[in-house]
CSV table of C-alpha atoms in Angstrom, one decimal:
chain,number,residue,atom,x,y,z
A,28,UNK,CA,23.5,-19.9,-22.5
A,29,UNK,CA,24.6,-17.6,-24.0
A,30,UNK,CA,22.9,-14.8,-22.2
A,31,UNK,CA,26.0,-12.3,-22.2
A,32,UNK,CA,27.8,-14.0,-25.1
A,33,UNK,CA,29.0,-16.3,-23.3
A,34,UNK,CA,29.3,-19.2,-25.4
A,35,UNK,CA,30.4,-22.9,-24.9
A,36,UNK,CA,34.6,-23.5,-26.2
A,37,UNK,CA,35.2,-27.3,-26.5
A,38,UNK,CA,38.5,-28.3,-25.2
A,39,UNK,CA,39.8,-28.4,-29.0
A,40,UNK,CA,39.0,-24.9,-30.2
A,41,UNK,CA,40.6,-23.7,-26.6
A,42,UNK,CA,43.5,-25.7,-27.9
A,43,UNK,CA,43.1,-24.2,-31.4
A,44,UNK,CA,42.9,-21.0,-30.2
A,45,UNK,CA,46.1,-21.3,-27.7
A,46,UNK,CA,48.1,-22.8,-30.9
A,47,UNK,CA,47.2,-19.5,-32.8
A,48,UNK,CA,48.6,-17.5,-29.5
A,49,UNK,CA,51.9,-19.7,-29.3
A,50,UNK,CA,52.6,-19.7,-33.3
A,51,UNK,CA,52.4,-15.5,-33.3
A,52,UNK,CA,53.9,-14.9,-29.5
A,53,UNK,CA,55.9,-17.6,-28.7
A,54,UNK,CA,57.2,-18.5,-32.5
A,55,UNK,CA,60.1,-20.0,-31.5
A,56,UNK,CA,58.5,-22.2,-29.6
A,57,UNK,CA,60.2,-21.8,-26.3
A,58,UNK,CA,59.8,-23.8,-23.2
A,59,UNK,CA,59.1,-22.7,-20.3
A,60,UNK,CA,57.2,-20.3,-22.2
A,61,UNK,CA,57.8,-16.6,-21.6
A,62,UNK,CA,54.5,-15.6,-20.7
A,63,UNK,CA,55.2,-12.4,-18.4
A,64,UNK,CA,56.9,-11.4,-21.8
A,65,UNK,CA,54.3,-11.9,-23.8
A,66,UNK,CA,52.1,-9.8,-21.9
A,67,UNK,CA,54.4,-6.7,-20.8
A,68,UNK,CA,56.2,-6.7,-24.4
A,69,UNK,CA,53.5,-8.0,-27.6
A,70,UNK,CA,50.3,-7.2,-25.8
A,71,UNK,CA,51.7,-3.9,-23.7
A,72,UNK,CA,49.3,-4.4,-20.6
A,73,UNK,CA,50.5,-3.8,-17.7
A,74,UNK,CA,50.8,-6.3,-14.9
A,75,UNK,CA,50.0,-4.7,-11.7
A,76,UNK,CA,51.7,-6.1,-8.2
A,77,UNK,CA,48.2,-5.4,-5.4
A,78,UNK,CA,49.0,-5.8,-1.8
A,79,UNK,CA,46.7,-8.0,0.0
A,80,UNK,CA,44.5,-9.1,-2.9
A,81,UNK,CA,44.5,-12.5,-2.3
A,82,UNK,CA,43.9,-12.1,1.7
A,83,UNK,CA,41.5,-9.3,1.7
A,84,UNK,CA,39.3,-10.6,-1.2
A,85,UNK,CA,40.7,-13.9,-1.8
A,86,UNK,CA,41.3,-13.2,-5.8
A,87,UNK,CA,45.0,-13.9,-6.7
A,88,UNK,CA,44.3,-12.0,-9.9
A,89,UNK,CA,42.1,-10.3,-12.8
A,90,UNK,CA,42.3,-8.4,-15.8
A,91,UNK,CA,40.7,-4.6,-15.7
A,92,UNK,CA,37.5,-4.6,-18.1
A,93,UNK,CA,39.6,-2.2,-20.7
A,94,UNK,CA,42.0,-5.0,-21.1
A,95,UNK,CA,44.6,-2.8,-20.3
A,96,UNK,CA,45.9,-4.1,-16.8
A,97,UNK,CA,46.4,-7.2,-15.3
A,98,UNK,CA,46.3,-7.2,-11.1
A,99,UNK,CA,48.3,-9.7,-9.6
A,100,UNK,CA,48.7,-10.4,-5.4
A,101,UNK,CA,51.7,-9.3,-4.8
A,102,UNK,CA,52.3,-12.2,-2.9
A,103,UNK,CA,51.8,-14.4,-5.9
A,104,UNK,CA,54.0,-12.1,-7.7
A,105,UNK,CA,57.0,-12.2,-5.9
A,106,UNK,CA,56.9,-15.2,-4.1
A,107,UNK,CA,55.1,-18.1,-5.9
A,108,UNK,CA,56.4,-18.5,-9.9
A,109,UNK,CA,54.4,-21.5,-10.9
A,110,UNK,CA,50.8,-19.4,-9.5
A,111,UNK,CA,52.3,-16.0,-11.0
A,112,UNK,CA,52.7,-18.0,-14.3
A,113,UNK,CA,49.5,-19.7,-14.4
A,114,UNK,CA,47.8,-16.4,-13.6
A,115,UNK,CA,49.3,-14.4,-16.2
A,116,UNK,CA,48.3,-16.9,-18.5
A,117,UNK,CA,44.5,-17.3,-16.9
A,118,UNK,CA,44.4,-13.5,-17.8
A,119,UNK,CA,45.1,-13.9,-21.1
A,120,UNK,CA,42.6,-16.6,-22.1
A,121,UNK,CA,40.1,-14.0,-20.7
A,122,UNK,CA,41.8,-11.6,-23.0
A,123,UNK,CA,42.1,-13.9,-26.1
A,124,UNK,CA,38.9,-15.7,-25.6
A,125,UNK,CA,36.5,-13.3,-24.0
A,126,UNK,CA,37.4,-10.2,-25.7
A,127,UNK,CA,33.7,-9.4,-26.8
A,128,UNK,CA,32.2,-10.5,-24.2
A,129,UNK,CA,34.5,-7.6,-22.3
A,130,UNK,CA,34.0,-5.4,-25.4
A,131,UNK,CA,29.8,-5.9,-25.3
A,132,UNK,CA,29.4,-4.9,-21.8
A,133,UNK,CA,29.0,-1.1,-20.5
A,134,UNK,CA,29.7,-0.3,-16.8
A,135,UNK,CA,29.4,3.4,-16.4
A,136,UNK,CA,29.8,3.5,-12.5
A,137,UNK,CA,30.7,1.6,-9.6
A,138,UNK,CA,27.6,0.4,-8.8
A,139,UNK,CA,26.3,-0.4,-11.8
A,140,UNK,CA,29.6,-2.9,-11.6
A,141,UNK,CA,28.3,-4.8,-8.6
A,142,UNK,CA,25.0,-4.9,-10.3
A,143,UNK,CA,26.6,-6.6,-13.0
A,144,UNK,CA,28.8,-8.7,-10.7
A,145,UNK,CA,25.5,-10.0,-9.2
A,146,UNK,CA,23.8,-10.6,-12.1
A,147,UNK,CA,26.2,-12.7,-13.7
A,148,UNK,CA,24.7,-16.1,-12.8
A,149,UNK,CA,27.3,-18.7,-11.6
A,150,UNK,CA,27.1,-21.1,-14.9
A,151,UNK,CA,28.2,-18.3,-17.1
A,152,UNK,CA,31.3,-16.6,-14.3
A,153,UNK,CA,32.1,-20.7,-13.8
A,154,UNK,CA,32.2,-21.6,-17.8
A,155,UNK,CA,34.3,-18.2,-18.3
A,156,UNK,CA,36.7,-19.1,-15.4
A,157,UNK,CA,36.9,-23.1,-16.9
A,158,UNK,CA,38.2,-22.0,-20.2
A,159,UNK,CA,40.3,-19.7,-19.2
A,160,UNK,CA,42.2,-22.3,-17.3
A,161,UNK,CA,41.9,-24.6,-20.1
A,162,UNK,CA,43.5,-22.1,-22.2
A,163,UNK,CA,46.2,-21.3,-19.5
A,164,UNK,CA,47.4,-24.9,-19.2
A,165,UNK,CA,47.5,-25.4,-23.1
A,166,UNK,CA,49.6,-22.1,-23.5
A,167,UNK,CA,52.1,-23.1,-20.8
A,168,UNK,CA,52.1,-26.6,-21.5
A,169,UNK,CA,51.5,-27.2,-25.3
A,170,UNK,CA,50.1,-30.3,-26.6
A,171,UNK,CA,53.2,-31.2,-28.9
A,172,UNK,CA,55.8,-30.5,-26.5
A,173,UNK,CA,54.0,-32.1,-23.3
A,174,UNK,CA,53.8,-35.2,-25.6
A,175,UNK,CA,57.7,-35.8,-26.4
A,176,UNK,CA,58.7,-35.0,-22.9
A,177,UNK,CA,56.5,-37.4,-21.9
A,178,UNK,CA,58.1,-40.0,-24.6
A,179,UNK,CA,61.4,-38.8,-23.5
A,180,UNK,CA,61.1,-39.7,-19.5
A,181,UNK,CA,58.5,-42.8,-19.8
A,182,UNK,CA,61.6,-44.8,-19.0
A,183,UNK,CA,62.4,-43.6,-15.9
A,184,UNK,CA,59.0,-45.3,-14.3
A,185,UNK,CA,59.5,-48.4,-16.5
A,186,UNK,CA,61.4,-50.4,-13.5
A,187,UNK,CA,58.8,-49.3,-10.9
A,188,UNK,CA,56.0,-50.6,-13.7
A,189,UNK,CA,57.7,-53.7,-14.1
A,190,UNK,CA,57.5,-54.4,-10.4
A,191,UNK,CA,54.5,-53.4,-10.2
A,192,UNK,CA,53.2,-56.0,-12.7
A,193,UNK,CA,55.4,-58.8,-11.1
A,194,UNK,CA,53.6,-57.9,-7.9
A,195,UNK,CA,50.1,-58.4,-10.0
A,196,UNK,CA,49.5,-54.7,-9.0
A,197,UNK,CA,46.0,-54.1,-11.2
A,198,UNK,CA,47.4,-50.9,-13.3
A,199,UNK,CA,44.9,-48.7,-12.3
A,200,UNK,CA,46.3,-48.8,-9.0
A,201,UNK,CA,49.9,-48.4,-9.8
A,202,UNK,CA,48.7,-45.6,-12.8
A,203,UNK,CA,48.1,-42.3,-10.1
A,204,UNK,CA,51.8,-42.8,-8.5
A,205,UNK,CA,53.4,-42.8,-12.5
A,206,UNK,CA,51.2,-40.3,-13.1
A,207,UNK,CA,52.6,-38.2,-10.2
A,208,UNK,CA,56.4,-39.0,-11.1
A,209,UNK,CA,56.0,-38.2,-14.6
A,210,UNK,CA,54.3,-34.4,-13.4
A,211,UNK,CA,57.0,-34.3,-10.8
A,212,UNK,CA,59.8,-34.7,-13.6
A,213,UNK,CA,57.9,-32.4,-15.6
A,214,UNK,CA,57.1,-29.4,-13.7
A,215,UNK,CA,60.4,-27.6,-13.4
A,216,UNK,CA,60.6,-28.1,-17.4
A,217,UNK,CA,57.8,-26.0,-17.6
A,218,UNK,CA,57.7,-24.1,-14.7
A,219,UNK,CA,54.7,-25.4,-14.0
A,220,UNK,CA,52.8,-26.4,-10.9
A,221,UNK,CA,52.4,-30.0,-9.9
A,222,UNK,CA,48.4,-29.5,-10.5
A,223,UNK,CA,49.2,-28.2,-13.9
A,224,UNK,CA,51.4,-31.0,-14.9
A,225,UNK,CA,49.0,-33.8,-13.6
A,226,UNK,CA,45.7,-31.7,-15.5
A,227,UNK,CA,47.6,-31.2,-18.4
A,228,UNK,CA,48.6,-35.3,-18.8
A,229,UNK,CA,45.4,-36.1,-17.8
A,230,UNK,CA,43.4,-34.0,-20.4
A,231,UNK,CA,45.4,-35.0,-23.0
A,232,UNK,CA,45.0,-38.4,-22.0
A,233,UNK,CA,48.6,-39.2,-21.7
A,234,UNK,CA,48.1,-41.8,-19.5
A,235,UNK,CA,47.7,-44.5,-22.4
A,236,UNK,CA,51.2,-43.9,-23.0
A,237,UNK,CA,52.1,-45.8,-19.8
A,238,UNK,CA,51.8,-49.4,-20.0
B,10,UNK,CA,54.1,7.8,-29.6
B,11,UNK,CA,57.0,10.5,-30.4
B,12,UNK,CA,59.4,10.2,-27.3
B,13,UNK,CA,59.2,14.4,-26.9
B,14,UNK,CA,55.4,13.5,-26.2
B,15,UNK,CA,56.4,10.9,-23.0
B,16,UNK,CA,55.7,11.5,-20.0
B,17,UNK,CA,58.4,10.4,-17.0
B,18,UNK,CA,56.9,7.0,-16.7
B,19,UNK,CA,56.5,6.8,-20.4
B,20,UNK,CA,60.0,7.2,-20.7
B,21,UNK,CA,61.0,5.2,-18.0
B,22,UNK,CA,58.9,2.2,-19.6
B,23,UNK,CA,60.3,2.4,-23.0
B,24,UNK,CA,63.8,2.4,-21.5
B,25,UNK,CA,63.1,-1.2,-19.4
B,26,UNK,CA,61.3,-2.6,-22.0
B,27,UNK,CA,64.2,-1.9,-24.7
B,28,UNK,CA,66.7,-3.8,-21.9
B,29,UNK,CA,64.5,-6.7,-22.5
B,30,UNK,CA,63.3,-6.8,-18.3
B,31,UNK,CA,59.8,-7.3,-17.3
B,32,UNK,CA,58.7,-5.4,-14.1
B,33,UNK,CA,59.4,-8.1,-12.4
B,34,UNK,CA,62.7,-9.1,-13.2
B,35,UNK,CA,64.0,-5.3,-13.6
B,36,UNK,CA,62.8,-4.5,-9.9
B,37,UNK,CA,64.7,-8.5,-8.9
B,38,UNK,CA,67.7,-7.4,-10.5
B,39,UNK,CA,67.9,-3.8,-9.1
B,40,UNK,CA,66.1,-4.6,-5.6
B,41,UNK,CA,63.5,-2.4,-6.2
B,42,UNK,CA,59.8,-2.2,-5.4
B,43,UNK,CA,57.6,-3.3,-8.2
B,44,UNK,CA,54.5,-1.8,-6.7
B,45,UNK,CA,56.5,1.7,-6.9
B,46,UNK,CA,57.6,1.2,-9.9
B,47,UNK,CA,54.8,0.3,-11.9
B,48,UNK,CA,53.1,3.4,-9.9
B,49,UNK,CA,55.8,5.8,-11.6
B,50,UNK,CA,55.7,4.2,-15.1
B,51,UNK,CA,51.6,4.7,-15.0
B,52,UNK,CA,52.5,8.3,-13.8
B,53,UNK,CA,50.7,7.3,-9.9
B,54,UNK,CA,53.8,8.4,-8.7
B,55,UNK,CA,56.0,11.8,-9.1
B,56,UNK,CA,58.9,10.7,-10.9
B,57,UNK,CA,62.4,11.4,-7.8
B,58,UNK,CA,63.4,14.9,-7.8
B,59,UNK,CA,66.8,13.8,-6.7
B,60,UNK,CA,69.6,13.8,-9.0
B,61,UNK,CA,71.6,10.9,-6.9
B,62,UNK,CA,68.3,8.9,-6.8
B,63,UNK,CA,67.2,9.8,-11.0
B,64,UNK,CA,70.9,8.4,-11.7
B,65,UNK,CA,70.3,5.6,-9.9
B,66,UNK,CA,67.6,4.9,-12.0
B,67,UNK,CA,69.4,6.1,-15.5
B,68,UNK,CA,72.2,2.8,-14.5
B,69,UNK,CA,69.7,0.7,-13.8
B,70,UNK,CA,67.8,1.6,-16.8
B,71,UNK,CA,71.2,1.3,-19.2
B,72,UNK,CA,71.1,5.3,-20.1
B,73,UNK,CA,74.4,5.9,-20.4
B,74,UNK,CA,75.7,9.2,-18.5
B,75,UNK,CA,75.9,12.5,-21.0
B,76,UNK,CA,73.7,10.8,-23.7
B,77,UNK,CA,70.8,12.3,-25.6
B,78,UNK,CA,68.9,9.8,-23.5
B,79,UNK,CA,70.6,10.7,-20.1
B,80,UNK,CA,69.6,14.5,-20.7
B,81,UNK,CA,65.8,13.3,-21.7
B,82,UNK,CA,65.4,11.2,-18.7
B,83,UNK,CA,66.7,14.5,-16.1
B,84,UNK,CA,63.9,16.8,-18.4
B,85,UNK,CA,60.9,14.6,-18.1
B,86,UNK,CA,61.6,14.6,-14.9
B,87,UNK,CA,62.1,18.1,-14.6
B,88,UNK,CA,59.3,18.4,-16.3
B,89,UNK,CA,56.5,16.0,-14.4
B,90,UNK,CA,58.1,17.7,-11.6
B,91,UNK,CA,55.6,20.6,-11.7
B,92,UNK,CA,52.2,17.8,-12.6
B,93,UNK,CA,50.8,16.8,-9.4
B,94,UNK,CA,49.5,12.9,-10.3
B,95,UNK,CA,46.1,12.3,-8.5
B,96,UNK,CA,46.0,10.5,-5.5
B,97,UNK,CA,42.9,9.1,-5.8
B,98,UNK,CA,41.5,7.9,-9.4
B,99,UNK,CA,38.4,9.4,-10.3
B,100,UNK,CA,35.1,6.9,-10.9
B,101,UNK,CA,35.0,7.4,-14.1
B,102,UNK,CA,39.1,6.0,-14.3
B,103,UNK,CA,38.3,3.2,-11.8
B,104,UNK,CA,35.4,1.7,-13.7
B,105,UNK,CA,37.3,1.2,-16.5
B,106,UNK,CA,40.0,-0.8,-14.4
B,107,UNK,CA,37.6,-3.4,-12.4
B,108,UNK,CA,37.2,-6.5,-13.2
B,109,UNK,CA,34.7,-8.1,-15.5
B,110,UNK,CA,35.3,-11.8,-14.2
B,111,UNK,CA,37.2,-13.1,-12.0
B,112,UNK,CA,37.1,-16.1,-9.6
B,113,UNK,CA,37.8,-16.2,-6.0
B,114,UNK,CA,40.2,-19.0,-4.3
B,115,UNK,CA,37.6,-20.7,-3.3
B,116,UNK,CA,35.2,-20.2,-5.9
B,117,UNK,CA,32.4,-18.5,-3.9
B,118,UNK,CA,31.0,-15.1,-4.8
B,119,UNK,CA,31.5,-11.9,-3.3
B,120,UNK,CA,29.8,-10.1,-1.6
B,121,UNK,CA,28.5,-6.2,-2.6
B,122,UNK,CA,31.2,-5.0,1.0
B,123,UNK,CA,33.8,-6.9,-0.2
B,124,UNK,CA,33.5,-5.9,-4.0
B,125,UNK,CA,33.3,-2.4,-2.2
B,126,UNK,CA,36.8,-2.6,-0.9
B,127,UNK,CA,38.0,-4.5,-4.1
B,128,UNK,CA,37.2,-1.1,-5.8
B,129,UNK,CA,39.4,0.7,-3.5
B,130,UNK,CA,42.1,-1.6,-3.5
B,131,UNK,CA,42.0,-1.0,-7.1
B,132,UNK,CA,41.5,2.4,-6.6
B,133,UNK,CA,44.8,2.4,-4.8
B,134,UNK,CA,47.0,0.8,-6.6
């Protein structure tokens, strides 16, 4: 790496780069954030409902290589918020993050797509995917906010914590179930999957907030 | 872009967008298809010759009846009448709308027949 211009982000300068996307689309700062918005109004691409896409080709979306559309299942679309959300915002880290790489590469015919497709070894497709997803979960779950809901709600576990240390529970055991509550209680804040909400507190190391 | 250069779908874009409704939530609020809809704002789809069904879509929309707007909307309309929108997207089109990247559920690759019918899924829609 990088063969294609595909370069290694670090966690921070995803973060960095989803702060500068929050700060100019999302300036005041709301939570959950309007994402679908985002895309449809600031960035005008159009976000594309596909029959079948996840079941035929097992892809629940992508974003065309003009940067113009984003396809979405339609399934996802209508049915399942927390995946439509996170997909939306996938797509954009491709299209924040990946922009030259989209802008460096020529396809001039259908084949010469699959070519491509093939020839894209798995370390570069897998270290595009990974920071897009990093990038996703910072937009829709910021670092500042995500850290004062979490201050805000650490006392609803306290009780069960205190038990747990009466019991002589080791902490790393009774850590995984706080960690769970605390996603649980957070999800519908952000509209967020339970995945997201348990990646997001675990990348930002949140966990040391829990005694 | 100068509204007397919008096409139908141009128009009827602009008008959701300036309600403040994604696709999504116009076609929730109006029970709507969004598939369709995003077909006739990209100009896929012949916008309704129908007057009942075009002011169905002017309410939704918030175009107020006998406005300069309301008399817009009926003459793109009119006038898209007479463009027949491709039914299938030429190469050329559809290369510029696949996908660079993009991961599969469960992460495997795909395969040249199934990147085949991704095309005309795409193709499609």
């Amino acid at each position: 790496m990088p063969r294609m211009g595909i370069g290694f982000l670090s966690y921070d300068v995803i973060w960095q780069k989803a702060e500068e996307f929050l700060s100019k689309y999302n300036a005041e700062r709301k939570i959950p954030v309007p994402i679908e918005e985002i895309i449809e109004f600031a960035f005008h691409i159009n976000i594309i409902p596909v029959p079948n896409l996840a079941s035929v080709i097992e892809v629940e979306g992508f974003t065309s290589s003009n940067l113009k559309d984003i396809y979405v299942d339609e399934g996802v679309y209508s049915r399942v918020p927390t995946r439509y959300r996170f997909t939306l915002a996938h797509e954009m880290g491709h299209i924040i993050l990946h922009r030259r790489f989209f802008e460096r590469v020529k396809i001039n015919s259908i084949v010469s797509w699959m070519d491509f497709y093939d020839k894209l070894e798995n370390f570069e497709r897998n270290a595009l995917e990974l920071q897009a997803y990093d990038f996703a979960g910072l937009v829709l779950v910021p670092r500042a906010n995500l850290k004062n809901h979490v201050q805000d709600i650490l006392s609803r576990p306290i009780p069960s914590i205190r038990a747990a240390k009466n019991l002589k529970i080791l902490r790393s055991k009774y850590l995984p179930y706080v960690i769970e509550e605390l996603a649980t209680r957070l999800a519908p804040i952000y509209d967020g999957s339970l995945q997201t909400m348990t990646k997001r507190l675990n990348f930002d190391k949140l966990s040391r907030l829990i005694p | 872009m100068a509204k007397e250069e919008m096409s139908f779908g141009e128009f009827f874009k602009a008008m959701r967008e300036r309600r403040g409704l994604t696709l999504r939530k116009f076609c929730v609020e109006n029970g709507l298809d969004p598939g369709n809809i995003s077909k006739l704002e990209r100009g896929i789809l012949p916008p309704p010759q129908s007057r009942e069904k075009l002011g169905e879509y002017a309410g939704f929309l918030g175009i107020i009846e006998g406005s300069d707007e309301w008399y817009e909307f009926f003459d793109l309309a009119s006038a898209d009448a007479g463009r027949i929108p491709p039914d299938i997207m030429s190469d050329e089109e559809l290369v510029r709308k696949l996908p660079l990247v993009f991961r599969t559920i469960r992460g495997q690759k795909v395969s040249r027949e199934k990147l085949k019918k991704l095309a005309e899924i795409v193709r499609r829609s």
